[in-house]
mmCIF file of C-alpha atoms in Angstrom:
data_model
loop_
_atom_site.group_PDB
_atom_site.id
_atom_site.type_symbol
_atom_site.label_atom_id
_atom_site.label_comp_id
_atom_site.label_asym_id
_atom_site.label_seq_id
_atom_site.Cartn_x
_atom_site.Cartn_y
_atom_site.Cartn_z
ATOM 1 C CA MET A 1 6.313 -50.895 8.579
ATOM 2 C CA ALA A 2 2.993 -52.317 6.937
ATOM 3 C CA ALA A 3 3.049 -52.914 3.200
ATOM 4 C CA GLN A 4 1.190 -50.380 1.373
ATOM 5 C CA PRO A 5 -2.007 -51.739 -0.578
ATOM 6 C CA ASN A 6 -1.299 -52.368 -4.348
ATOM 7 C CA PHE A 7 -2.998 -50.356 -7.046
ATOM 8 C CA SER A 8 -5.579 -53.183 -7.693
ATOM 9 C CA SER A 9 -6.565 -53.595 -4.382
ATOM 10 C CA VAL A 10 -7.093 -49.960 -4.239
ATOM 11 C CA MET A 11 -9.130 -49.669 -7.329
ATOM 12 C CA THR A 12 -11.392 -52.660 -6.079
ATOM 13 C CA VAL A 13 -12.125 -50.708 -2.759
ATOM 14 C CA LEU A 14 -12.861 -47.567 -4.722
ATOM 15 C CA ARG A 15 -15.200 -49.202 -7.201
ATOM 16 C CA GLU A 16 -16.978 -51.107 -4.587
ATOM 17 C CA ARG A 17 -17.734 -48.106 -2.477
ATOM 18 C CA ALA A 18 -18.647 -46.148 -5.399
ATOM 19 C CA GLU A 19 -21.132 -48.538 -6.619
ATOM 20 C CA GLU A 20 -22.792 -48.454 -3.154
ATOM 21 C CA ILE A 21 -23.970 -44.943 -3.967
ATOM 22 C CA LEU A 22 -23.956 -44.553 -7.787
ATOM 23 C CA ILE A 23 -26.936 -45.498 -9.610
ATOM 24 C CA ASP A 24 -26.512 -44.958 -13.402
ATOM 25 C CA ASP A 25 -23.424 -42.841 -12.553
ATOM 26 C CA ALA A 26 -25.472 -40.489 -10.315
ATOM 27 C CA ILE A 27 -25.676 -39.999 -6.598
ATOM 28 C CA SER A 28 -29.132 -39.409 -4.892
ATOM 29 C CA VAL A 29 -29.029 -36.547 -2.353
ATOM 30 C CA SER A 30 -31.289 -35.264 0.391
ATOM 31 C CA ALA A 31 -31.467 -32.084 2.189
ATOM 32 C CA ASP A 32 -29.513 -33.524 5.165
ATOM 33 C CA ASP A 33 -26.497 -34.684 3.211
ATOM 34 C CA ALA A 34 -23.402 -32.649 3.804
ATOM 35 C CA ILE A 35 -22.292 -33.010 0.183
ATOM 36 C CA GLY A 36 -25.318 -31.873 -2.240
ATOM 37 C CA GLY A 37 -27.766 -31.177 0.415
ATOM 38 C CA GLY A 38 -29.621 -27.956 1.084
ATOM 39 C CA THR A 39 -32.517 -26.321 2.825
ATOM 40 C CA ARG A 40 -35.085 -28.802 3.807
ATOM 41 C CA CYS A 41 -38.511 -28.830 2.377
ATOM 42 C CA SER A 42 -41.114 -27.340 4.629
ATOM 43 C CA ALA A 43 -43.549 -29.970 4.012
ATOM 44 C CA THR A 44 -43.961 -32.325 7.007
ATOM 45 C CA ALA A 45 -41.271 -35.305 7.168
ATOM 46 C CA CYS A 46 -40.012 -34.515 3.641
ATOM 47 C CA THR A 47 -36.192 -35.015 3.306
ATOM 48 C CA GLN A 48 -36.024 -33.571 -0.118
ATOM 49 C CA ILE A 49 -34.103 -30.087 -0.982
ATOM 50 C CA ALA A 50 -36.345 -27.209 -1.032
ATOM 51 C CA ALA A 51 -36.241 -24.899 -4.315
ATOM 52 C CA LYS A 52 -37.554 -22.064 -2.108
ATOM 53 C CA LYS A 53 -39.719 -23.216 0.845
ATOM 54 C CA LEU A 54 -40.936 -26.439 -0.844
ATOM 55 C CA CYS A 55 -39.338 -29.214 -2.938
ATOM 56 C CA VAL A 56 -40.200 -29.424 -6.751
ATOM 57 C CA GLY A 57 -42.785 -32.214 -6.049
ATOM 58 C CA HIS A 58 -44.598 -30.520 -3.293
ATOM 59 C CA HIS A 59 -44.635 -27.196 -4.858
ATOM 60 C CA ASP A 60 -46.443 -28.716 -7.905
ATOM 61 C CA ARG A 61 -49.164 -30.238 -5.322
ATOM 62 C CA TRP A 62 -49.281 -27.032 -3.525
ATOM 63 C CA LYS A 63 -49.786 -25.079 -6.676
ATOM 64 C CA SER A 64 -52.702 -27.744 -7.827
ATOM 65 C CA ALA A 65 -54.332 -27.216 -4.464
ATOM 66 C CA GLY A 66 -54.768 -23.547 -5.088
ATOM 67 C CA ARG A 67 -51.650 -22.340 -2.863
ATOM 68 C CA PRO A 68 -53.327 -22.673 0.472
ATOM 69 C CA GLU A 69 -51.496 -21.578 3.746
ATOM 70 C CA LEU A 70 -48.877 -24.135 4.416
ATOM 71 C CA ASP A 71 -49.991 -24.637 7.825
ATOM 72 C CA ALA A 72 -53.430 -25.711 6.711
ATOM 73 C CA TRP A 73 -52.218 -27.768 3.852
ATOM 74 C CA ASP A 74 -51.959 -31.728 3.727
ATOM 75 C CA PRO A 75 -48.703 -32.242 1.716
ATOM 76 C CA GLY A 76 -49.347 -35.924 1.328
ATOM 77 C CA PRO A 77 -46.517 -38.543 1.057
ATOM 78 C CA GLU A 78 -42.954 -37.506 0.034
ATOM 79 C CA PRO A 79 -42.843 -37.253 -3.736
ATOM 80 C CA VAL A 80 -41.072 -40.074 -5.660
ATOM 81 C CA GLY A 81 -37.638 -39.021 -6.919
ATOM 82 C CA SER A 82 -34.953 -36.773 -5.702
ATOM 83 C CA LYS A 83 -32.049 -34.548 -6.497
ATOM 84 C CA THR A 84 -29.075 -36.215 -8.013
ATOM 85 C CA LEU A 85 -25.430 -35.453 -8.527
ATOM 86 C CA SER A 86 -24.408 -36.851 -11.779
ATOM 87 C CA LEU A 87 -20.698 -38.187 -12.103
ATOM 88 C CA SER A 88 -21.173 -39.460 -15.640
ATOM 89 C CA GLY A 89 -18.835 -36.952 -17.099
ATOM 90 C CA LEU A 90 -15.848 -37.778 -15.001
ATOM 91 C CA PRO A 91 -13.349 -40.431 -16.048
ATOM 92 C CA VAL A 92 -12.247 -43.504 -13.917
ATOM 93 C CA PRO A 93 -10.707 -43.619 -11.428
ATOM 94 C CA LEU A 94 -11.513 -39.746 -10.538
ATOM 95 C CA LYS A 95 -15.312 -40.727 -10.639
ATOM 96 C CA TRP A 96 -14.723 -43.677 -8.059
ATOM 97 C CA GLU A 97 -12.443 -41.335 -5.981
ATOM 98 C CA LEU A 98 -15.113 -38.528 -5.634
ATOM 99 C CA ALA A 99 -17.839 -41.097 -4.963
ATOM 100 C CA TYR A 100 -15.719 -42.754 -2.404
ATOM 101 C CA ALA A 101 -15.220 -39.366 -0.466
ATOM 102 C CA ILE A 102 -18.872 -38.681 -0.755
ATOM 103 C CA ALA A 103 -19.613 -42.009 0.758
ATOM 104 C CA LEU A 104 -17.259 -41.278 3.553
ATOM 105 C CA THR A 105 -18.900 -37.830 4.321
ATOM 106 C CA ARG A 106 -21.956 -39.704 5.034
ATOM 107 C CA GLU A 107 -20.295 -41.673 7.944
ATOM 108 C CA ASP A 108 -18.283 -38.618 9.256
ATOM 109 C CA PRO A 109 -19.439 -36.771 12.183
ATOM 110 C CA ASP A 110 -17.728 -33.652 10.996
ATOM 111 C CA PRO A 111 -17.638 -33.679 7.257
ATOM 112 C CA PRO A 112 -17.012 -30.861 4.660
ATOM 113 C CA THR A 113 -20.089 -29.405 3.365
ATOM 114 C CA MET A 114 -21.051 -28.210 -0.015
ATOM 115 C CA ARG A 115 -24.465 -27.209 -1.337
ATOM 116 C CA LEU A 116 -26.218 -28.948 -4.371
ATOM 117 C CA SER A 117 -25.631 -25.966 -6.787
ATOM 118 C CA SER A 118 -21.989 -25.404 -5.756
ATOM 119 C CA MET A 119 -21.359 -29.152 -6.081
ATOM 120 C CA GLN A 120 -22.772 -29.279 -9.594
ATOM 121 C CA ASN A 121 -20.448 -26.228 -10.407
ATOM 122 C CA PHE A 122 -17.535 -28.354 -8.978
ATOM 123 C CA ILE A 123 -18.368 -31.193 -11.028
ATOM 124 C CA ARG A 124 -18.470 -29.293 -14.244
ATOM 125 C CA VAL A 125 -15.022 -27.796 -13.562
ATOM 126 C CA LEU A 126 -13.695 -31.217 -12.888
ATOM 127 C CA GLU A 127 -14.996 -32.320 -16.277
ATOM 128 C CA ALA A 128 -13.389 -29.649 -18.111
ATOM 129 C CA SER A 129 -10.184 -29.743 -16.204
ATOM 130 C CA GLY A 130 -8.882 -33.012 -18.114
ATOM 131 C CA ILE A 131 -7.559 -34.549 -14.658
ATOM 132 C CA THR A 132 -8.471 -38.119 -14.345
ATOM 133 C CA SER A 133 -7.326 -38.954 -10.839
ATOM 134 C CA LEU A 134 -6.921 -37.073 -7.325
ATOM 135 C CA MET A 135 -3.329 -38.871 -7.216
ATOM 136 C CA GLY A 136 -2.093 -37.828 -10.559
ATOM 137 C CA HIS A 137 -2.225 -34.115 -9.944
ATOM 138 C CA PRO A 138 -0.387 -31.606 -7.630
ATOM 139 C CA GLU A 139 -2.454 -30.516 -4.937
ATOM 140 C CA THR A 140 -1.309 -26.944 -5.305
ATOM 141 C CA ALA A 141 -1.944 -26.768 -8.880
ATOM 142 C CA TRP A 142 -5.679 -27.698 -8.906
ATOM 143 C CA PRO A 143 -7.294 -25.267 -11.218
ATOM 144 C CA ILE A 144 -10.467 -25.081 -9.058
ATOM 145 C CA MET A 145 -8.635 -24.079 -5.928
ATOM 146 C CA LYS A 146 -7.896 -20.290 -5.385
ATOM 147 C CA ALA A 147 -4.418 -20.033 -3.696
ATOM 148 C CA GLN A 148 -3.562 -16.958 -1.771
ATOM 149 C CA ARG A 149 0.084 -16.619 -1.162
ATOM 150 C CA THR A 150 0.639 -15.006 2.205
ATOM 151 C CA ALA A 151 4.433 -14.873 2.372
ATOM 152 C CA ALA A 152 7.492 -16.770 1.052
ATOM 153 C CA GLY A 153 7.217 -20.289 2.158
ATOM 154 C CA THR A 154 3.487 -20.346 2.944
ATOM 155 C CA MET A 155 0.335 -20.654 0.917
ATOM 156 C CA LYS A 156 -3.211 -21.013 1.904
ATOM 157 C CA LEU A 157 -5.531 -23.254 -0.082
ATOM 158 C CA LYS A 158 -9.132 -23.417 0.335
ATOM 159 C CA PRO A 159 -10.109 -26.560 2.357
ATOM 160 C CA GLY A 160 -13.212 -28.515 1.660
ATOM 161 C CA LEU A 161 -14.399 -31.632 -0.230
ATOM 162 C CA LEU A 162 -11.311 -31.543 -2.470
ATOM 163 C CA THR A 163 -8.767 -31.572 0.134
ATOM 164 C CA TYR A 164 -10.978 -34.136 2.076
ATOM 165 C CA ALA A 165 -11.056 -36.549 -1.071
ATOM 166 C CA ILE A 166 -7.368 -36.196 -1.578
ATOM 167 C CA ASP A 167 -6.716 -37.154 2.121
ATOM 168 C CA ALA A 168 -9.194 -40.112 2.059
ATOM 169 C CA VAL A 169 -7.855 -41.756 -1.246
ATOM 170 C CA ASP A 170 -4.181 -41.022 -0.017
ATOM 171 C CA GLN A 171 -4.957 -42.942 3.206
ATOM 172 C CA LEU A 172 -6.472 -45.669 1.065
ATOM 173 C CA HIS A 173 -3.002 -46.019 -0.765
ATOM 174 C CA GLY A 174 -1.442 -46.301 2.654
ATOM 175 C CA ARG A 175 -0.067 -42.629 2.560
ATOM 176 C CA GLY A 176 -1.058 -39.397 4.121
ATOM 177 C CA GLY A 177 0.261 -39.892 7.590
ATOM 178 C CA ILE A 178 2.265 -37.310 9.543
ATOM 179 C CA ASP A 179 5.657 -39.158 8.876
ATOM 180 C CA ASP A 180 4.756 -39.381 5.203
ATOM 181 C CA GLU A 181 4.256 -35.440 5.172
ATOM 182 C CA TYR A 182 7.528 -34.824 6.979
ATOM 183 C CA HIS A 183 9.557 -36.639 4.333
ATOM 184 C CA LEU A 184 8.074 -34.038 1.442
ATOM 185 C CA ASP A 185 9.400 -30.599 0.770
ATOM 186 C CA VAL A 186 6.060 -29.071 0.825
ATOM 187 C CA TRP A 187 3.969 -29.678 4.088
ATOM 188 C CA ARG A 188 0.282 -29.481 4.284
ATOM 189 C CA VAL A 189 -0.439 -28.254 7.799
ATOM 190 C CA ARG A 190 -3.634 -30.118 8.098
ATOM 191 C CA ARG A 191 -1.727 -33.322 7.934
ATOM 192 C CA ILE A 192 0.738 -32.541 10.556
ATOM 193 C CA ARG A 193 -1.432 -30.625 13.130
ATOM 194 C CA LEU A 194 -4.263 -33.124 13.362
ATOM 195 C CA HIS A 195 -7.538 -31.657 14.869
ATOM 196 C CA LYS A 196 -6.586 -28.250 14.432
ATOM 197 C CA ARG A 197 -8.125 -25.711 11.815
ATOM 198 C CA THR A 198 -5.246 -24.798 9.590
ATOM 199 C CA ASN A 199 -6.991 -22.870 6.919
ATOM 200 C CA GLY A 200 -5.246 -24.920 4.301
ATOM 201 C CA THR A 201 -1.909 -23.468 5.434
ATOM 202 C CA ILE A 202 1.183 -24.969 3.550
ATOM 203 C CA LEU A 203 4.859 -24.839 4.641
ATOM 204 C CA ARG A 204 7.090 -24.801 1.644
ATOM 205 C CA PHE A 205 10.857 -25.660 2.020
ATOM 206 C CA THR A 206 11.716 -25.797 -1.856
ATOM 207 C CA GLU A 207 13.292 -22.291 -1.856
ATOM 208 C CA ILE A 208 16.005 -23.675 0.456
ATOM 209 C CA GLY A 209 18.359 -24.853 -2.155
ATOM 210 C CA ARG A 210 20.950 -26.788 -0.083
ATOM 211 C CA PRO A 211 19.741 -30.305 0.970
ATOM 212 C CA TRP A 212 21.723 -30.348 4.211
ATOM 213 C CA LEU A 213 20.249 -27.163 5.271
ATOM 214 C CA ARG A 214 16.770 -27.891 3.962
ATOM 215 C CA ASP A 215 16.865 -31.003 6.084
ATOM 216 C CA ALA A 216 18.052 -29.270 9.114
ATOM 217 C CA VAL A 217 15.220 -26.735 8.772
ATOM 218 C CA LYS A 218 12.683 -29.383 8.220
ATOM 219 C CA GLN A 219 13.821 -31.177 11.455
ATOM 220 C CA PHE A 220 13.487 -27.794 13.312
ATOM 221 C CA ILE A 221 9.929 -27.122 12.193
ATOM 222 C CA LYS A 222 9.034 -30.734 12.906
ATOM 223 C CA TRP A 223 10.373 -30.085 16.366
ATOM 224 C CA ARG A 224 8.391 -26.958 16.688
ATOM 225 C CA ASN A 225 5.189 -28.963 15.515
ATOM 226 C CA GLU A 226 5.607 -31.600 18.087
ATOM 227 C CA THR A 227 6.032 -29.197 20.770
ATOM 228 C CA GLU A 228 2.647 -27.604 19.859
ATOM 229 C CA TYR A 229 4.255 -24.266 18.539
ATOM 230 C CA SER A 230 1.771 -22.168 16.813
ATOM 231 C CA ILE A 231 1.166 -22.566 13.201
ATOM 232 C CA THR A 232 1.608 -18.812 12.661
ATOM 233 C CA CYS A 233 5.170 -18.902 14.310
ATOM 234 C CA MET A 234 6.003 -21.917 12.301
ATOM 235 C CA GLN A 235 5.270 -20.066 9.089
ATOM 236 C CA ARG A 236 7.548 -17.123 10.264
ATOM 237 C CA ASP A 237 10.353 -19.559 11.020
ATOM 238 C CA VAL A 238 10.200 -20.862 7.578
ATOM 239 C CA ILE A 239 10.216 -17.494 6.065
ATOM 240 C CA THR A 240 13.235 -16.379 8.266
ATOM 241 C CA LEU A 241 15.182 -19.636 7.477
ATOM 242 C CA THR A 242 14.435 -19.513 3.625
ATOM 243 C CA ARG A 243 15.933 -15.977 3.847
ATOM 244 C CA LEU A 244 18.966 -17.118 5.825
ATOM 245 C CA SER A 245 19.379 -19.749 2.864
ATOM 246 C CA THR A 246 19.370 -17.012 0.303
ATOM 247 C CA ALA A 247 21.749 -14.923 2.275
ATOM 248 C CA LEU A 248 24.178 -17.996 2.621
ATOM 249 C CA HIS A 249 23.900 -18.555 -1.128
ATOM 250 C CA LEU A 250 24.790 -14.908 -1.856
ATOM 251 C CA VAL A 251 27.854 -14.838 0.599
ATOM 252 C CA ALA A 252 29.291 -18.404 0.439
ATOM 253 C CA GLY A 253 28.048 -19.523 -2.948
ATOM 254 C CA PRO A 254 25.951 -22.379 -4.233
ATOM 255 C CA HIS A 255 28.220 -24.998 -2.798
ATOM 256 C CA ALA A 256 28.266 -24.000 0.742
ATOM 257 C CA THR A 257 28.572 -26.592 3.434
ATOM 258 C CA PRO A 258 28.052 -26.308 7.098
ATOM 259 C CA SER A 259 31.804 -25.740 7.774
ATOM 260 C CA ASP A 260 31.591 -22.674 5.698
#
């Protein structure tokens, strides 16, 4: 097994990638960006984000020109300046981690998307959260994510930039593979069922108290996953086997063994 990158080398990569897109702690965004983008300005060849039909610069020119019909109006060159996402209020390494993830979305053919206004709100909540790193906070406890419990053993979390960033930084640390997930007692299905839309589903084994039974259930669900069993059916299996664990506790006591 390859050695995992050390903390110092990971921080170096994060800082260097962040510095590629951060200027004075802000990231310039255009309409076509997956993160921070929006509706493109209607002016010919302009890549900036429209407030309504036009970007702010072209809107001011259009007003100064007497509000002509857009089809007959020469908008001139693209205005200087663009919208930015300020990360100045975020601590390091969270600032670098988020910038790193945004940089990756610009290379990804199928990235998560978030409009500029939503992204600005997202950053404000991060600033107020007191969280300093994606790696230092349990994913299921993020204050900016609404969790919808569906049944015992499962939870749905809204996927998007946050989960994308967590996965990217985990991979940078040498973690986040399928085998890494199998060793945990809470599985993020997006990490074990690759290339499938999972709606943020989580399989939770923590309610199965006996380690020997929990390990057996995890092995069974792992086999289900590897044989392309449906996610819904795996959820049902976890629920059923968790109930079996509870029944075993009631009948045989907390120290029951397979021989019981």
